[in-house]
Amino acid sequence: QVQLVESGGGLVQAGGSLRLSCAASGRIFSSYTMGWFRQAPGKEREFVAAIRWSDGSTYYADSVKGRFTISRDNAKNTVNLQMNSLKPEDTAVYYCAADSMARRPQFKLSFYDYWGQGTQVTVSS
């Protein structure tokens, strides 16, 4: 069983940066993929980024490519999401998730077995 706890959300002006962290209790195995998703009010939850624990391969939604960077810290069992050049449309609750079988495609929400509670990111214009 894996428990995920997100931190780092907050309020930032457009063009600013935030760094989200996801701490996993319980061991993250090399077979896992860790992902970030987000959900804006009135919208469906959508894929943001993912990282394959075994080799560090990364995947991004087109809307965040070049602005967001996902990374992992094996020793600390954490996954980070560095968000730069933030836009008002990035406003959402951001969720960390884990796929215990590293299935493809990485953007498929239903593949993720474990979810955090979410952290709010608000970008003001």
PDB file of C-alpha atoms in Angstrom:
ATOM      1  CA  GLN A   1       0.000   0.000   0.000  1.00  0.00           C
ATOM      2  CA  VAL A   2       1.259   3.454  -0.937  1.00  0.00           C
ATOM      3  CA  GLN A   3       0.107   6.729   0.550  1.00  0.00           C
ATOM      4  CA  LEU A   4       0.799   9.974  -1.262  1.00  0.00           C
ATOM      5  CA  VAL A   5       0.876  13.442   0.270  1.00  0.00           C
ATOM      6  CA  GLU A   6       1.225  16.560  -1.870  1.00  0.00           C
ATOM      7  CA  SER A   7       2.625  19.888  -0.731  1.00  0.00           C
ATOM      8  CA  GLY A   8       3.760  23.176  -2.220  1.00  0.00           C
ATOM      9  CA  GLY A   9       0.576  24.584  -3.649  1.00  0.00           C
ATOM     10  CA  GLY A  10      -0.434  28.206  -3.208  1.00  0.00           C
ATOM     11  CA  LEU A  11      -1.233  31.508  -4.843  1.00  0.00           C
ATOM     12  CA  VAL A  12       1.124  32.982  -7.419  1.00  0.00           C
ATOM     13  CA  GLN A  13       0.963  35.693 -10.055  1.00  0.00           C
ATOM     14  CA  ALA A  14       1.004  34.868 -13.726  1.00  0.00           C
ATOM     15  CA  GLY A  15       4.559  34.295 -14.901  1.00  0.00           C
ATOM     16  CA  GLY A  16       5.647  33.056 -11.492  1.00  0.00           C
ATOM     17  CA  SER A  17       6.812  29.652 -10.313  1.00  0.00           C
ATOM     18  CA  LEU A  18       5.795  26.994  -7.826  1.00  0.00           C
ATOM     19  CA  ARG A  19       7.289  23.662  -6.870  1.00  0.00           C
ATOM     20  CA  LEU A  20       5.005  20.826  -5.855  1.00  0.00           C
ATOM     21  CA  SER A  21       6.239  17.804  -3.962  1.00  0.00           C
ATOM     22  CA  CYS A  22       4.688  14.400  -3.448  1.00  0.00           C
ATOM     23  CA  ALA A  23       5.931  12.300  -0.559  1.00  0.00           C
ATOM     24  CA  ALA A  24       5.239   8.589  -0.749  1.00  0.00           C
ATOM     25  CA  SER A  25       4.988   6.435   2.339  1.00  0.00           C
ATOM     26  CA  GLY A  26       5.721   2.855   1.512  1.00  0.00           C
ATOM     27  CA  ARG A  27       8.291   1.836  -1.016  1.00  0.00           C
ATOM     28  CA  ILE A  28       8.091   2.991  -4.609  1.00  0.00           C
ATOM     29  CA  PHE A  29       9.244   0.098  -6.739  1.00  0.00           C
ATOM     30  CA  SER A  30      11.021   0.352 -10.044  1.00  0.00           C
ATOM     31  CA  SER A  31       7.864  -0.969 -11.684  1.00  0.00           C
ATOM     32  CA  TYR A  32       5.975   2.216 -10.803  1.00  0.00           C
ATOM     33  CA  THR A  33       5.108   5.283 -12.819  1.00  0.00           C
ATOM     34  CA  MET A  34       4.441   8.450 -10.826  1.00  0.00           C
ATOM     35  CA  GLY A  35       2.174  11.091 -12.278  1.00  0.00           C
ATOM     36  CA  TRP A  36       0.725  14.511 -11.699  1.00  0.00           C
ATOM     37  CA  PHE A  37      -2.833  15.328 -12.702  1.00  0.00           C
ATOM     38  CA  ARG A  38      -4.940  18.429 -12.204  1.00  0.00           C
ATOM     39  CA  GLN A  39      -8.587  19.303 -12.004  1.00  0.00           C
ATOM     40  CA  ALA A  40     -10.005  22.781 -12.516  1.00  0.00           C
ATOM     41  CA  PRO A  41     -13.503  23.710 -11.305  1.00  0.00           C
ATOM     42  CA  GLY A  42     -16.149  22.251 -13.582  1.00  0.00           C
ATOM     43  CA  LYS A  43     -13.621  20.305 -15.624  1.00  0.00           C
ATOM     44  CA  GLU A  44     -12.440  16.715 -15.768  1.00  0.00           C
ATOM     45  CA  ARG A  45      -9.210  15.638 -14.175  1.00  0.00           C
ATOM     46  CA  GLU A  46      -6.410  15.804 -16.721  1.00  0.00           C
ATOM     47  CA  PHE A  47      -2.888  14.508 -17.118  1.00  0.00           C
ATOM     48  CA  VAL A  48      -0.016  16.900 -16.497  1.00  0.00           C
ATOM     49  CA  ALA A  49       3.211  14.902 -16.306  1.00  0.00           C
ATOM     50  CA  ALA A  50       4.596  11.486 -15.417  1.00  0.00           C
ATOM     51  CA  ILE A  51       7.919   9.870 -14.658  1.00  0.00           C
ATOM     52  CA  ARG A  52       8.863   6.223 -14.883  1.00  0.00           C
ATOM     53  CA  TRP A  53      10.642   5.247 -11.683  1.00  0.00           C
ATOM     54  CA  SER A  54      12.877   2.634 -13.321  1.00  0.00           C
ATOM     55  CA  ASP A  55      14.731   4.885 -15.735  1.00  0.00           C
ATOM     56  CA  GLY A  56      13.477   8.419 -15.145  1.00  0.00           C
ATOM     57  CA  SER A  57      11.708   8.716 -18.496  1.00  0.00           C
ATOM     58  CA  THR A  58       9.357  11.687 -18.458  1.00  0.00           C
ATOM     59  CA  TYR A  59       6.110  12.503 -20.213  1.00  0.00           C
ATOM     60  CA  TYR A  60       4.235  15.785 -20.430  1.00  0.00           C
ATOM     61  CA  ALA A  61       0.923  17.148 -21.579  1.00  0.00           C
ATOM     62  CA  ASP A  62       1.346  19.514 -24.507  1.00  0.00           C
ATOM     63  CA  SER A  63      -0.115  22.355 -22.446  1.00  0.00           C
ATOM     64  CA  VAL A  64       2.766  22.273 -19.956  1.00  0.00           C
ATOM     65  CA  LYS A  65       5.667  21.115 -22.106  1.00  0.00           C
ATOM     66  CA  GLY A  66       8.614  23.468 -21.773  1.00  0.00           C
ATOM     67  CA  ARG A  67       7.210  25.081 -18.617  1.00  0.00           C
ATOM     68  CA  PHE A  68       6.871  22.203 -16.141  1.00  0.00           C
ATOM     69  CA  THR A  69       9.511  19.686 -15.102  1.00  0.00           C
ATOM     70  CA  ILE A  70       8.858  16.448 -13.242  1.00  0.00           C
ATOM     71  CA  SER A  71      11.644  14.810 -11.264  1.00  0.00           C
ATOM     72  CA  ARG A  72      12.145  12.119  -8.660  1.00  0.00           C
ATOM     73  CA  ASP A  73      14.298  11.638  -5.584  1.00  0.00           C
ATOM     74  CA  ASN A  74      14.811   7.936  -5.066  1.00  0.00           C
ATOM     75  CA  ALA A  75      16.375   8.302  -1.626  1.00  0.00           C
ATOM     76  CA  LYS A  76      13.512  10.419  -0.304  1.00  0.00           C
ATOM     77  CA  ASN A  77      10.716   8.635  -2.188  1.00  0.00           C
ATOM     78  CA  THR A  78       9.451  11.932  -3.526  1.00  0.00           C
ATOM     79  CA  VAL A  79       8.283  13.235  -6.867  1.00  0.00           C
ATOM     80  CA  ASN A  80       8.494  16.922  -7.650  1.00  0.00           C
ATOM     81  CA  LEU A  81       6.814  19.148 -10.186  1.00  0.00           C
ATOM     82  CA  GLN A  82       8.594  22.405 -10.945  1.00  0.00           C
ATOM     83  CA  MET A  83       6.140  24.791 -12.561  1.00  0.00           C
ATOM     84  CA  ASN A  84       7.479  27.891 -14.298  1.00  0.00           C
ATOM     85  CA  SER A  85       5.848  30.596 -16.400  1.00  0.00           C
ATOM     86  CA  LEU A  86       2.534  29.855 -14.760  1.00  0.00           C
ATOM     87  CA  LYS A  87      -0.672  30.979 -16.442  1.00  0.00           C
ATOM     88  CA  PRO A  88      -4.148  31.585 -15.019  1.00  0.00           C
ATOM     89  CA  GLU A  89      -5.332  28.496 -16.890  1.00  0.00           C
ATOM     90  CA  ASP A  90      -2.961  26.406 -14.756  1.00  0.00           C
ATOM     91  CA  THR A  91      -5.230  27.089 -11.789  1.00  0.00           C
ATOM     92  CA  ALA A  92      -6.454  23.751 -10.451  1.00  0.00           C
ATOM     93  CA  VAL A  93      -6.145  21.197  -7.708  1.00  0.00           C
ATOM     94  CA  TYR A  94      -3.034  19.169  -8.457  1.00  0.00           C
ATOM     95  CA  TYR A  95      -2.948  15.474  -7.596  1.00  0.00           C
ATOM     96  CA  CYS A  96      -0.059  13.079  -7.292  1.00  0.00           C
ATOM     97  CA  ALA A  97      -0.725   9.523  -8.415  1.00  0.00           C
ATOM     98  CA  ALA A  98       1.056   6.182  -8.701  1.00  0.00           C
ATOM     99  CA  ASP A  99       0.647   3.407 -11.247  1.00  0.00           C
ATOM    100  CA  SER A 100       2.067   0.245  -9.712  1.00  0.00           C
ATOM    101  CA  MET A 101       2.435  -1.451 -13.097  1.00  0.00           C
ATOM    102  CA  ALA A 102       3.885   1.400 -15.183  1.00  0.00           C
ATOM    103  CA  ARG A 103       1.298   0.902 -17.880  1.00  0.00           C
ATOM    104  CA  ARG A 104       1.134   2.827 -21.130  1.00  0.00           C
ATOM    105  CA  PRO A 105      -0.014   5.335 -22.095  1.00  0.00           C
ATOM    106  CA  GLN A 106       1.111   7.219 -19.031  1.00  0.00           C
ATOM    107  CA  PHE A 107      -1.596   9.849 -19.420  1.00  0.00           C
ATOM    108  CA  LYS A 108      -4.429   7.366 -18.826  1.00  0.00           C
ATOM    109  CA  LEU A 109      -6.018   8.296 -15.517  1.00  0.00           C
ATOM    110  CA  SER A 110      -7.592   4.885 -14.880  1.00  0.00           C
ATOM    111  CA  PHE A 111      -4.148   3.204 -14.790  1.00  0.00           C
ATOM    112  CA  TYR A 112      -3.227   4.939 -11.555  1.00  0.00           C
ATOM    113  CA  ASP A 113      -3.864   2.912  -8.412  1.00  0.00           C
ATOM    114  CA  TYR A 114      -2.998   5.399  -5.701  1.00  0.00           C
ATOM    115  CA  TRP A 115      -3.897   9.061  -5.330  1.00  0.00           C
ATOM    116  CA  GLY A 116      -3.036  11.888  -3.016  1.00  0.00           C
ATOM    117  CA  GLN A 117      -5.546  14.331  -1.557  1.00  0.00           C
ATOM    118  CA  GLY A 118      -4.497  17.162  -3.835  1.00  0.00           C
ATOM    119  CA  THR A 119      -3.029  20.626  -3.398  1.00  0.00           C
ATOM    120  CA  GLN A 120      -4.522  23.866  -4.687  1.00  0.00           C
ATOM    121  CA  VAL A 121      -2.614  25.986  -7.188  1.00  0.00           C
ATOM    122  CA  THR A 122      -4.060  29.401  -7.996  1.00  0.00           C
ATOM    123  CA  VAL A 123      -2.510  31.657 -10.627  1.00  0.00           C
ATOM    124  CA  SER A 124      -3.751  35.233 -10.661  1.00  0.00           C
ATOM    125  CA  SER A 125      -3.676  37.389 -13.769  1.00  0.00           C
TER     126      SER A 125
END
